Tab-separated table of C-alpha atoms (C1' of nucleotides) in Angstrom:
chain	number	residue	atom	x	y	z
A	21	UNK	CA	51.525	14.695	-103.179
A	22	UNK	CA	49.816	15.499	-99.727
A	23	UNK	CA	46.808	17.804	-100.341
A	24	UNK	CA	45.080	20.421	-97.603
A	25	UNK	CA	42.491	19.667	-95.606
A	26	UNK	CA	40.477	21.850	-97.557
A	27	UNK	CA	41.230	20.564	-101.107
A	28	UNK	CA	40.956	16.914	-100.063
A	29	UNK	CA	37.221	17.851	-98.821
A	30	UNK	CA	36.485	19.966	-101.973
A	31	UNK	CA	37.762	16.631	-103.683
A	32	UNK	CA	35.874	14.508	-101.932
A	33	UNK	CA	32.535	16.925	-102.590
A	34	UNK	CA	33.400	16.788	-106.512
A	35	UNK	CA	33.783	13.013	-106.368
A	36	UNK	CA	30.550	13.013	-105.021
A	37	UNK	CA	29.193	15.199	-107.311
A	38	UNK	CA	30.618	13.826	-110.605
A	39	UNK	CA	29.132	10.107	-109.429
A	40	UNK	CA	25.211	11.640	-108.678
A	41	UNK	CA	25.835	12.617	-112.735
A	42	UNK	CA	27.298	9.248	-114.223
A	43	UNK	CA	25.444	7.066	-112.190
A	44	UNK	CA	22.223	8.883	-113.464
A	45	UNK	CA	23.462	8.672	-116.597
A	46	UNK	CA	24.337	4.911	-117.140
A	47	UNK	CA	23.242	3.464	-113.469
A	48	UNK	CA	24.957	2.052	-111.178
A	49	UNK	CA	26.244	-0.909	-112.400
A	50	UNK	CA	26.812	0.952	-115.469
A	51	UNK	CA	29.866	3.221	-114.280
A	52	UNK	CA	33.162	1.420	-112.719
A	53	UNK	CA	35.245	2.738	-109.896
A	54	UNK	CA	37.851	4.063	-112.234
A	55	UNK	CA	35.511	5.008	-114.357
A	56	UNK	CA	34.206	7.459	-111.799
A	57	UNK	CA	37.565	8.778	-110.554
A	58	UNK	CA	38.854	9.728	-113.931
A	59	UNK	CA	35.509	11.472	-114.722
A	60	UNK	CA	36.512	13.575	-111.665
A	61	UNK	CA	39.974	14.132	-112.727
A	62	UNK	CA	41.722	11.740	-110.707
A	63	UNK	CA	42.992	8.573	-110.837
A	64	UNK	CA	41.131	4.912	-109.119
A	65	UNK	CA	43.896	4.705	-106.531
A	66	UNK	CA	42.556	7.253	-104.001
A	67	UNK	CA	39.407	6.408	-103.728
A	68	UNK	CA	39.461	4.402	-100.402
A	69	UNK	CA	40.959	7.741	-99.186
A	70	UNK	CA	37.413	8.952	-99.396
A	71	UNK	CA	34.690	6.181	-99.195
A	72	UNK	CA	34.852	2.804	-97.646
A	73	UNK	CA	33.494	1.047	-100.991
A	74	UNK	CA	31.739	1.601	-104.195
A	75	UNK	CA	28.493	1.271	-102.204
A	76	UNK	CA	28.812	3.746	-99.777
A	77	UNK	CA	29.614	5.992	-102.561
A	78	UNK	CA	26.089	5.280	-104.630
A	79	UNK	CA	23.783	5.912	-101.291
A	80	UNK	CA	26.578	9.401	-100.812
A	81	UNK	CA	25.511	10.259	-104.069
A	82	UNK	CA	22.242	9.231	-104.428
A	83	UNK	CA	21.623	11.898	-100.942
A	84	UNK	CA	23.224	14.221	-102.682
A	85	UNK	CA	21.416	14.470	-105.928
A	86	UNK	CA	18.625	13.797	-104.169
A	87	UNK	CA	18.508	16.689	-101.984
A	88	UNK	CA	19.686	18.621	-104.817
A	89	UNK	CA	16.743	18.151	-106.786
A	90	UNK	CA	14.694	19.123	-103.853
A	91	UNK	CA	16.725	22.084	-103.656
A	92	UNK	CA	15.065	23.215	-107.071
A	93	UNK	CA	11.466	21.940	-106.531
A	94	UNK	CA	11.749	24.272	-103.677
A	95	UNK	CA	10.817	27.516	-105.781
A	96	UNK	CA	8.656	25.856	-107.823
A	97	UNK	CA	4.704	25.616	-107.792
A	98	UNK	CA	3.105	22.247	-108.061
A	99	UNK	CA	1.737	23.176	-111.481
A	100	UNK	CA	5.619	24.381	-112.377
A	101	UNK	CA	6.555	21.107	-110.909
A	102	UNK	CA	5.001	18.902	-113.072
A	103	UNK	CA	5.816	21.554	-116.344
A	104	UNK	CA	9.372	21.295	-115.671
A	105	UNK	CA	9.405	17.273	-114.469
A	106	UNK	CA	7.013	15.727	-116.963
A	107	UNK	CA	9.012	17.053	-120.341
A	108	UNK	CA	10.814	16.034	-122.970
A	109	UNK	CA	13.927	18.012	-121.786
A	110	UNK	CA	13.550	15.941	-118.074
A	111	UNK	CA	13.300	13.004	-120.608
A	112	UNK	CA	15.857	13.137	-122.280
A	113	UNK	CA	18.336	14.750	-119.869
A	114	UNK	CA	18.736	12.039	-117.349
A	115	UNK	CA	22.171	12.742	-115.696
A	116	UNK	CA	20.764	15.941	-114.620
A	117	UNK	CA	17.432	15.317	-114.051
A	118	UNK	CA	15.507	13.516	-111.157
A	119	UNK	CA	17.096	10.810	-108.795
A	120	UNK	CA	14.139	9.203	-108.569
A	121	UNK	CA	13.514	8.614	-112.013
A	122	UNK	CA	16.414	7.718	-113.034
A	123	UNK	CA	17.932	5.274	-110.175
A	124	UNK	CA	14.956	3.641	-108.387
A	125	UNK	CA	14.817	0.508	-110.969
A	126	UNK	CA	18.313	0.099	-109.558
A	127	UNK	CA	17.889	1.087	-105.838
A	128	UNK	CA	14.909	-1.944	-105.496
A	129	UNK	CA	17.847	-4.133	-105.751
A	130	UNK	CA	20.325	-2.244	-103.592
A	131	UNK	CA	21.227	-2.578	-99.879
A	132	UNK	CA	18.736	-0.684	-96.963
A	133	UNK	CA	21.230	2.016	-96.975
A	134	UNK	CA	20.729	3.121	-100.259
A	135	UNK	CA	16.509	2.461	-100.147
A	136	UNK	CA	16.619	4.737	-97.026
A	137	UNK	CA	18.498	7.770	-99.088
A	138	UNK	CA	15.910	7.374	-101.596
A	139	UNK	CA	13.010	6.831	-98.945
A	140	UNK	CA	14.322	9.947	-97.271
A	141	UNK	CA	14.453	12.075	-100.598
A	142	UNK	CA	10.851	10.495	-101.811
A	143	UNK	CA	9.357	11.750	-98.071
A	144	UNK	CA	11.057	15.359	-98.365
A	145	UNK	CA	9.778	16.042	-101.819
A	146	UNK	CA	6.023	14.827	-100.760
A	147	UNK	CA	6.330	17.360	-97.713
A	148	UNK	CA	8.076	20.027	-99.767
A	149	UNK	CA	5.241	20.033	-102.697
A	150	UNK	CA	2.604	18.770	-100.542
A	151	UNK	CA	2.568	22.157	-98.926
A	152	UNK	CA	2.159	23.985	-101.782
A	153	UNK	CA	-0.222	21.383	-103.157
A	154	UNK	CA	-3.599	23.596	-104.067
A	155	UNK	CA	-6.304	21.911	-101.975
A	156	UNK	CA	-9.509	23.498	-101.255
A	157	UNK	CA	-10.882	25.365	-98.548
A	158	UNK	CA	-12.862	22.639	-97.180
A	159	UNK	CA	-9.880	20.086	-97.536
A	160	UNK	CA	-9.370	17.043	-95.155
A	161	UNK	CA	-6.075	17.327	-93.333
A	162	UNK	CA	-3.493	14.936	-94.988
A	163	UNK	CA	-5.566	15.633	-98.777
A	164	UNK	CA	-2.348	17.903	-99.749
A	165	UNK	CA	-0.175	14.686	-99.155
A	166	UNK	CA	-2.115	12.080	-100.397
A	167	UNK	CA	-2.472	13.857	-103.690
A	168	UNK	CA	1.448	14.910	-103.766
A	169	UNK	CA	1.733	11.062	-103.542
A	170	UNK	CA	-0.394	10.043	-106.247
A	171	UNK	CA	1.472	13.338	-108.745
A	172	UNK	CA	4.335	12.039	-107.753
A	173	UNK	CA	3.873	8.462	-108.628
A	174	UNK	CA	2.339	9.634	-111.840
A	175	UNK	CA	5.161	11.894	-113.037
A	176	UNK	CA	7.816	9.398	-111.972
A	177	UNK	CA	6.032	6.431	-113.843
A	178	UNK	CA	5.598	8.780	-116.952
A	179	UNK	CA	9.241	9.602	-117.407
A	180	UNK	CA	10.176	6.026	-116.979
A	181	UNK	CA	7.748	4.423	-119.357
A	182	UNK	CA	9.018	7.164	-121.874
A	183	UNK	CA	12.572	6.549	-121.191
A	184	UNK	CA	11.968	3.065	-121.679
A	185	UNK	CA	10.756	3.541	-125.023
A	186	UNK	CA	13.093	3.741	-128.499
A	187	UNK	CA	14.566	7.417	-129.185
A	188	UNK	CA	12.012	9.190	-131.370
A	189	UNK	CA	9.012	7.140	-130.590
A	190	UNK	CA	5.725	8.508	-131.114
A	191	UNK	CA	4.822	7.002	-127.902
A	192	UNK	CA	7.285	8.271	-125.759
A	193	UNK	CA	5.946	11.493	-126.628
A	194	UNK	CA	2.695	10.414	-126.177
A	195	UNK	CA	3.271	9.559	-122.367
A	196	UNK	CA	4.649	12.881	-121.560
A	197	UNK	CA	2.058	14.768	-123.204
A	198	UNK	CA	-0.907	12.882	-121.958
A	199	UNK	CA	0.454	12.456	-118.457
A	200	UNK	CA	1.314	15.892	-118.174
A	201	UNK	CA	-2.122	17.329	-119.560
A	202	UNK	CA	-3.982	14.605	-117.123
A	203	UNK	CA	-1.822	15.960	-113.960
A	204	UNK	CA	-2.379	19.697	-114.829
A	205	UNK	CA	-6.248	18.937	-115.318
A	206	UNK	CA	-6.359	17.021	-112.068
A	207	UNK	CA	-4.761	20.125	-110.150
A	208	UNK	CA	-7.522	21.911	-110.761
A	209	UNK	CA	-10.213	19.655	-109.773
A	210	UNK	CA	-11.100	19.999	-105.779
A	211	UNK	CA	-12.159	17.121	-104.079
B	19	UNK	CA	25.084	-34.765	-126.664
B	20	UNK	CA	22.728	-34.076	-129.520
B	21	UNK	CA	19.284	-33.318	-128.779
B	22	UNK	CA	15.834	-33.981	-130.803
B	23	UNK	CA	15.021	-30.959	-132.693
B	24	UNK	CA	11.848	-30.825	-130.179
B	25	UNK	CA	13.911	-31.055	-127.209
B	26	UNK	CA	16.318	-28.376	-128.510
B	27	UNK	CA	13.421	-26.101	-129.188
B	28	UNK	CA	12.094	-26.803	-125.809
B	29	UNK	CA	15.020	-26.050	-124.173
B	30	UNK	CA	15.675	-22.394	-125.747
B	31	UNK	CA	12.025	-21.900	-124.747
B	32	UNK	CA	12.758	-23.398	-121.210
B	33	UNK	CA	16.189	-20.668	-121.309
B	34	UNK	CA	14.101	-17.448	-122.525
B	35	UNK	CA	10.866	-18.237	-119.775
B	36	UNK	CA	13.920	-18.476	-117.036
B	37	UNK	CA	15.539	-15.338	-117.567
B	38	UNK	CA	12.685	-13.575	-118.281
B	39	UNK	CA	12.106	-14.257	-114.578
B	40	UNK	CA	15.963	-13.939	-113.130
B	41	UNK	CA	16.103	-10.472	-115.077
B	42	UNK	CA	12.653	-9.213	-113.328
B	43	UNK	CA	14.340	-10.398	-110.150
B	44	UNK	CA	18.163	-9.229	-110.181
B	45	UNK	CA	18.704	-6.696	-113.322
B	46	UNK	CA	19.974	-7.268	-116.651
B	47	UNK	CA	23.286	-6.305	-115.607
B	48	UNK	CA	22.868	-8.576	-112.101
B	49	UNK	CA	22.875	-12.045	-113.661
B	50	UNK	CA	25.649	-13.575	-116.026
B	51	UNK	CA	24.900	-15.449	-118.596
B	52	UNK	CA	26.397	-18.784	-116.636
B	53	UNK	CA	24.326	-18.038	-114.124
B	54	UNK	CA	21.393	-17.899	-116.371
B	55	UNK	CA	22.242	-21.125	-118.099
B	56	UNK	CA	23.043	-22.994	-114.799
B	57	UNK	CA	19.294	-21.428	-113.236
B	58	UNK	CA	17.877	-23.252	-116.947
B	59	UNK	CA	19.910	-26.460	-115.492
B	60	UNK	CA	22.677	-26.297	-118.280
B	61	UNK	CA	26.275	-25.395	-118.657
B	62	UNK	CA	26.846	-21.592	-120.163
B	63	UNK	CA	29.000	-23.395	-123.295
B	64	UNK	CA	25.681	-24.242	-125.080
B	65	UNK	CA	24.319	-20.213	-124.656
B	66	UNK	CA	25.507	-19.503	-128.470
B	67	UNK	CA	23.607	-22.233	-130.145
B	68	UNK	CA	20.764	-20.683	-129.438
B	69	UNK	CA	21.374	-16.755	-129.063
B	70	UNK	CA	23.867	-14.451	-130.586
B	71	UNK	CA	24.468	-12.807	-127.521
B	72	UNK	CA	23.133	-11.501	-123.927
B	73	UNK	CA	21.830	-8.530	-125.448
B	74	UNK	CA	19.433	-11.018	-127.687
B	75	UNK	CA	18.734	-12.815	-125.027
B	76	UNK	CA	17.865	-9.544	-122.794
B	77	UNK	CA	15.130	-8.321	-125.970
B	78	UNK	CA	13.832	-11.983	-126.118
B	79	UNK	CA	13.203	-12.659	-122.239
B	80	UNK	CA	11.423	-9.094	-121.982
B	81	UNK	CA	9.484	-9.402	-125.125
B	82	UNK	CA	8.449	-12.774	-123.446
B	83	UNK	CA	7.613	-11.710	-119.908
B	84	UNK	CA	5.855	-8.850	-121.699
B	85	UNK	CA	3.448	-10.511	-123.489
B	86	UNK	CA	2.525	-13.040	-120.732
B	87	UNK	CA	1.931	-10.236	-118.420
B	88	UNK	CA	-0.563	-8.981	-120.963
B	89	UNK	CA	-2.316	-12.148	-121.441
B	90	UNK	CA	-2.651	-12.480	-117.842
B	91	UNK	CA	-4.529	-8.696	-117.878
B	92	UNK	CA	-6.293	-9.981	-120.780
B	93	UNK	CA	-8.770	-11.716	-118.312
B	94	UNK	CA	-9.199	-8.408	-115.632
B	95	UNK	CA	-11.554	-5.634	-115.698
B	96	UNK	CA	-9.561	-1.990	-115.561
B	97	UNK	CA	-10.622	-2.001	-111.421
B	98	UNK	CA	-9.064	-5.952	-111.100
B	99	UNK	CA	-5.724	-4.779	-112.727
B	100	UNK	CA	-5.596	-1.907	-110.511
B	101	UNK	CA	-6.475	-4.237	-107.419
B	102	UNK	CA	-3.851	-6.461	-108.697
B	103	UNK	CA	-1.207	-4.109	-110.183
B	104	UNK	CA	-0.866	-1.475	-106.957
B	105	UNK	CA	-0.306	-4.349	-104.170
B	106	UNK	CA	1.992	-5.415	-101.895
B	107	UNK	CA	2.083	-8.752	-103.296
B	108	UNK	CA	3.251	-7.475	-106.400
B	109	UNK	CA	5.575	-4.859	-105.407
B	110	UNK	CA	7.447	-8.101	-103.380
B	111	UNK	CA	7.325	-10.656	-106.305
B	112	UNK	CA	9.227	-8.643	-108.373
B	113	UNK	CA	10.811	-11.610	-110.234
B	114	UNK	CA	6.926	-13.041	-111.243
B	115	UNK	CA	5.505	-9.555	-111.599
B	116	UNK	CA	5.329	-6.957	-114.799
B	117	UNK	CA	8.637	-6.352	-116.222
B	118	UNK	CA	8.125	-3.063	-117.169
B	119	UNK	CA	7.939	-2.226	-113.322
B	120	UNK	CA	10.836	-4.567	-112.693
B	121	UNK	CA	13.077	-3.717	-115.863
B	122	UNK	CA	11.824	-0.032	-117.541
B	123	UNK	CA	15.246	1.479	-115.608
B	124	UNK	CA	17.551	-0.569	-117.395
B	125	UNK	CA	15.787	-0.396	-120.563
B	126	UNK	CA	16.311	3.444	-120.610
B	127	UNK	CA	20.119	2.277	-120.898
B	128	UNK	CA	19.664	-0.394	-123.335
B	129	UNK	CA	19.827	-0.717	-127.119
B	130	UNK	CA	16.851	0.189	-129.517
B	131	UNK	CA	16.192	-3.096	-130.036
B	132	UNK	CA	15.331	-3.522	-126.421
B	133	UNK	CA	13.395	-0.997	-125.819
B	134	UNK	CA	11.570	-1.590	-129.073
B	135	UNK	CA	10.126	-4.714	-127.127
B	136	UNK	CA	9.169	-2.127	-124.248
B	137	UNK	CA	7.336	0.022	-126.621
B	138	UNK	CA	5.520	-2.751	-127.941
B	139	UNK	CA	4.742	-4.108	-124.281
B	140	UNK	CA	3.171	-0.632	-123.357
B	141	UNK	CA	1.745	-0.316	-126.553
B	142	UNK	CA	-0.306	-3.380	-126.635
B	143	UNK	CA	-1.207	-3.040	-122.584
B	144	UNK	CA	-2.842	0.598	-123.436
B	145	UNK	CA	-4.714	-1.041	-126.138
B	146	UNK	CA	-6.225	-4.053	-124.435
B	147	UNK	CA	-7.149	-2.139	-120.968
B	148	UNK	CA	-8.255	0.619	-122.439
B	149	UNK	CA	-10.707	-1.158	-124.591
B	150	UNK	CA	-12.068	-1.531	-121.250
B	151	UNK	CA	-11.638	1.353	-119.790
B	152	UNK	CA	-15.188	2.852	-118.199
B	153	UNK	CA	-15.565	6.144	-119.939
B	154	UNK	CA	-18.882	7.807	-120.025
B	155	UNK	CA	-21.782	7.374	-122.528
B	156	UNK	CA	-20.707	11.176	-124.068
B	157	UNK	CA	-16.572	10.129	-123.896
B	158	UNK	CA	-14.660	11.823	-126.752
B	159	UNK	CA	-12.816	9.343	-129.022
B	160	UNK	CA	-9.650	8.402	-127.448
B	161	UNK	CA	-10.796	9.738	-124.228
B	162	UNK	CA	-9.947	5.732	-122.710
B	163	UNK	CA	-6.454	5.685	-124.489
B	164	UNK	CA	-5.711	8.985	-122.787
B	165	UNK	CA	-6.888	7.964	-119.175
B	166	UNK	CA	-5.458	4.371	-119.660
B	167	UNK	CA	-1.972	5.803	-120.239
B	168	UNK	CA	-2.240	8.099	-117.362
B	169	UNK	CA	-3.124	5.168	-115.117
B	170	UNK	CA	-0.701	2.777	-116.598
B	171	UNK	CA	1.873	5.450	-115.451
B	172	UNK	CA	0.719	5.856	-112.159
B	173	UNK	CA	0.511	2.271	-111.810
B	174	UNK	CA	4.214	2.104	-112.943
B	175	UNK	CA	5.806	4.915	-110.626
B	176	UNK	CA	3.808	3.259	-107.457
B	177	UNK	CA	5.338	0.037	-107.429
B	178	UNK	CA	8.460	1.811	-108.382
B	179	UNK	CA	8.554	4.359	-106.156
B	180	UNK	CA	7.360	1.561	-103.596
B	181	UNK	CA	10.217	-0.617	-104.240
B	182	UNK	CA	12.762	1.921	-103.895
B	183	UNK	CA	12.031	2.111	-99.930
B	184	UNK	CA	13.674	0.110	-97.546
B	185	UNK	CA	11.414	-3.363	-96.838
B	186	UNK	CA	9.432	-2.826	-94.268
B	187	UNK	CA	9.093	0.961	-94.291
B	188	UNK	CA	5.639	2.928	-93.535
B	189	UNK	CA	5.868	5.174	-96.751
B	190	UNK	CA	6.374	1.917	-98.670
B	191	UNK	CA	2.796	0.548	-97.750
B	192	UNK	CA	1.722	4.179	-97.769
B	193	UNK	CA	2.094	4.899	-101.783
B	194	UNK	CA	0.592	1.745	-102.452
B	195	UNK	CA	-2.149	2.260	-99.976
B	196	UNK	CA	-2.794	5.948	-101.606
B	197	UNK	CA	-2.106	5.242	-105.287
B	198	UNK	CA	-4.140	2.594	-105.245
B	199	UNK	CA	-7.316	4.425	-103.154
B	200	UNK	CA	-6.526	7.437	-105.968
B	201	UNK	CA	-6.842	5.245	-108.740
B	202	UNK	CA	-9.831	3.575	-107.760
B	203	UNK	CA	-11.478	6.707	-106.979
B	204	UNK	CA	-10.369	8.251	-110.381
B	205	UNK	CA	-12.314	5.344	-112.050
B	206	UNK	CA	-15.729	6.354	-110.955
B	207	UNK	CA	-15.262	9.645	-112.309
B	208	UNK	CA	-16.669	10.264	-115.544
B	209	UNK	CA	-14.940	13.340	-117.753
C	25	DT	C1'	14.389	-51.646	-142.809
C	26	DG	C1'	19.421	-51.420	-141.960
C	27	DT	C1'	23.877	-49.231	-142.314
C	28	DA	C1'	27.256	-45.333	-142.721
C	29	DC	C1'	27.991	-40.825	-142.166
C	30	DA	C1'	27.025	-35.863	-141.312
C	31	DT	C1'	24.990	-32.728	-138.183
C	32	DC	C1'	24.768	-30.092	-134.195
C	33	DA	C1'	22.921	-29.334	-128.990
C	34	DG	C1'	25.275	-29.496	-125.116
C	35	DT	C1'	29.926	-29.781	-122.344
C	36	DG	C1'	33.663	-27.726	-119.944
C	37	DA	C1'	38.237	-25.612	-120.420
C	38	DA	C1'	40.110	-21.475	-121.939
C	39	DC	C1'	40.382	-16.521	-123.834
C	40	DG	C1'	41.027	-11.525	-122.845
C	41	DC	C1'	39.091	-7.990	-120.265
C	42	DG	C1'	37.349	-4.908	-116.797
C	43	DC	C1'	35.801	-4.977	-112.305
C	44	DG	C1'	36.351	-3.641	-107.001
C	45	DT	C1'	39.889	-3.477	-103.957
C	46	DT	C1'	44.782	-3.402	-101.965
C	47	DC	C1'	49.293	-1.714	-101.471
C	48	DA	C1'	54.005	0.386	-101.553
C	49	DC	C1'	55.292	4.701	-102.652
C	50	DT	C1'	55.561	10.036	-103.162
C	51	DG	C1'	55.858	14.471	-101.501
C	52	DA	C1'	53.304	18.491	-99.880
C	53	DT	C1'	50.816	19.569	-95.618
C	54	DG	C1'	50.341	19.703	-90.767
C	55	DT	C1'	52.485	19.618	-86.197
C	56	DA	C1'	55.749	19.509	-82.294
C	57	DC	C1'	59.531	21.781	-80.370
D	4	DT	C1'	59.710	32.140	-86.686
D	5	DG	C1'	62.478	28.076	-88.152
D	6	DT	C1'	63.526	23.227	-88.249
D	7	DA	C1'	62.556	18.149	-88.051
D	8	DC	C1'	59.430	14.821	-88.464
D	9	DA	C1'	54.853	12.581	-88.894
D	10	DT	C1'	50.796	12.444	-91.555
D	11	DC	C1'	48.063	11.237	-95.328
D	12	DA	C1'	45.706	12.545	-100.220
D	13	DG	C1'	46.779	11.031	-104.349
D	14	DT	C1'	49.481	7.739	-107.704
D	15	DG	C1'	49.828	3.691	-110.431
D	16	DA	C1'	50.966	-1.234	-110.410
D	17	DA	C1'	49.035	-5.344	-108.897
D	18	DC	C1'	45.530	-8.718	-106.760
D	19	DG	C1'	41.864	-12.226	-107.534
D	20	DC	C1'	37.593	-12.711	-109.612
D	21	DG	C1'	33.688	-13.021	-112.641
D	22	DC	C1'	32.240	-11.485	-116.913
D	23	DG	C1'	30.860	-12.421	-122.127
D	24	DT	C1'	32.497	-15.121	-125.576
D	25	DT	C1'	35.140	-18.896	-128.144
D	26	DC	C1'	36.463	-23.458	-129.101
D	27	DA	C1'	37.674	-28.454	-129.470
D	28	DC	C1'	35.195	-32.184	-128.257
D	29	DT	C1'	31.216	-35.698	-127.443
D	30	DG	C1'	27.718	-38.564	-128.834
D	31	DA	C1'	22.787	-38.923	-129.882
D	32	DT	C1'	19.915	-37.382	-133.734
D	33	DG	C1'	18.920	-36.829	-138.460
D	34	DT	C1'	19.738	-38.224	-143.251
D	35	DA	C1'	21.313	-40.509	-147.503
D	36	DC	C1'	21.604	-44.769	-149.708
DNA sequence: TGTACATCAGTGAACGCGCGTTCACTGATGTAC
DNA sequence: TGTACATCAGTGAACGCGCGTTCACTGATGTAC
């Protein structure tokens, strides 16, 4: 059952897809090969057809949802940014949601490949924001980026410590609400 | 092969203090539970006296490292924990280090019970920091719980975001370098 | 205190299962003439 | 354009392996008398 050029690439892309979604979801280790496959309508055999090995797969997706996410951030202000990151629906909505958030407890432990998709993705999203970051007049050069770093950190580590926490805990709300009302107020404050 | 009752005891204890530590280092779903047993220095047939499974044993070794990460921050002012928390030293001793930093990831993914012992880690962190925390003579109530929260996240997304980059890479050292100057800074300034 | 027996922490073989990966096969697609 | 053949994406059985868990067994510890 020989499929054209053009399918077998649009097969490949939806493989590729499908895994930046389930391995979001349950992680990495979470999600088998076959797993994967079926989730994208086909079956485990054909796989090798595509990628060399399971691992080469996580840092194709991992790029991919990545830049995807950056994709978004792109129309967004800072201050829409951290409305739309730090939230309950971002919370709870993981295997759409941020790469970063959801995988980078996993990628510490993963091969250089896959740190340098996520290194890649952390650097575009600091430049991406960090241009838009609202710095004053008077600003030092690199202020917009060092800030951009620190959000960042902060709305990352916010959606993880809530994630972390039991469904319907008052402190998993907590963390969103208070991180998010501490970033906004900190946007406005000029150094 | 009995065992004293002592010994026994001692031995469980001696099981839950070295996963606690294997877990930090390689993931809950990166270690088996021979492996674990073997690291303790005993055979994996013995694992059921003691727990009922590796999901127990996952909620006992992190409500463990937990509270011995606290008791160690028991003994730092707000600026030491900062000093200690966003450093390279800690972001590369992962397996001695906090375990919500090393583990909140895969608690997202884990049962209630789990993350239950997250909850209660962050919980009781918030409250003995922030009993430090320097607010202002004029502070509103609450005012330290709020900023303690926002730095415990920032804390938390540095060292993950940190670890997520290849080893040796300049944006690595750079988050660390910048969330911990931001933090610092954010200390001296009184709302 | 000494003896006889029950308990149970620890051992190591074994269980079924799912994993990542390989392989012979199929048949539509792509290509050479 | 039509025919013959090579290619190769996708299939599904099979591979060895390590996983979490179970179990019969051992022998020192704990207990009853």
């Amino acid at each position: 059952m020989r499929v054209s050029k053009a399918q077998a690439q649009a097969n490949r892309e939806h493989i590729v897809e499908t895994a930046s979604v389930v391995f979001r979801e349950r992680g990495f280790d979470g999600v088998g090969v076959a797993d994967l496959m079926a989730a994208a309508g086909f079956t485990h055999g054909g796989f090798y057809k595509h990628f060399g090995s399971k691992a080469d797969l996580m840092a194709e997706a991992s790029a991919n949802s990545l830049a995807q996410s950056l994709a978004s951030a792109e129309a967004l202000s800072v201050k829409d940014f951290i409305d739309v990151y730090v939230s309950r629906d971002h919370r709870d909505g993981r295997a759409t949601g941020c790469t970063m958030a959801a995988l980078c407890g996993d990628a510490a432990r993963q091969s250089d490949d896959l740190k340098s998709a996520f290194a890649e993705g952390i650097e575009r999203t600091l430049q991406t924001l960090g241009e838009k970051y609202p710095t004053g007049p008077d600003a030092a050069p690199g202020e917009a980026r060092v800030k951009m770093i620190d959000l960042l950190a902060r709305a990352v580590g916010a959606i993880m410590l809530s994630r972390a926490c039991p469904d319907d805990s008052a402190l998993a709300d907590e963390i969103l609400a208070v991180c998010h009302a501490q970033m906004t107020a900190s946007l406005s404050v000029q150094s």
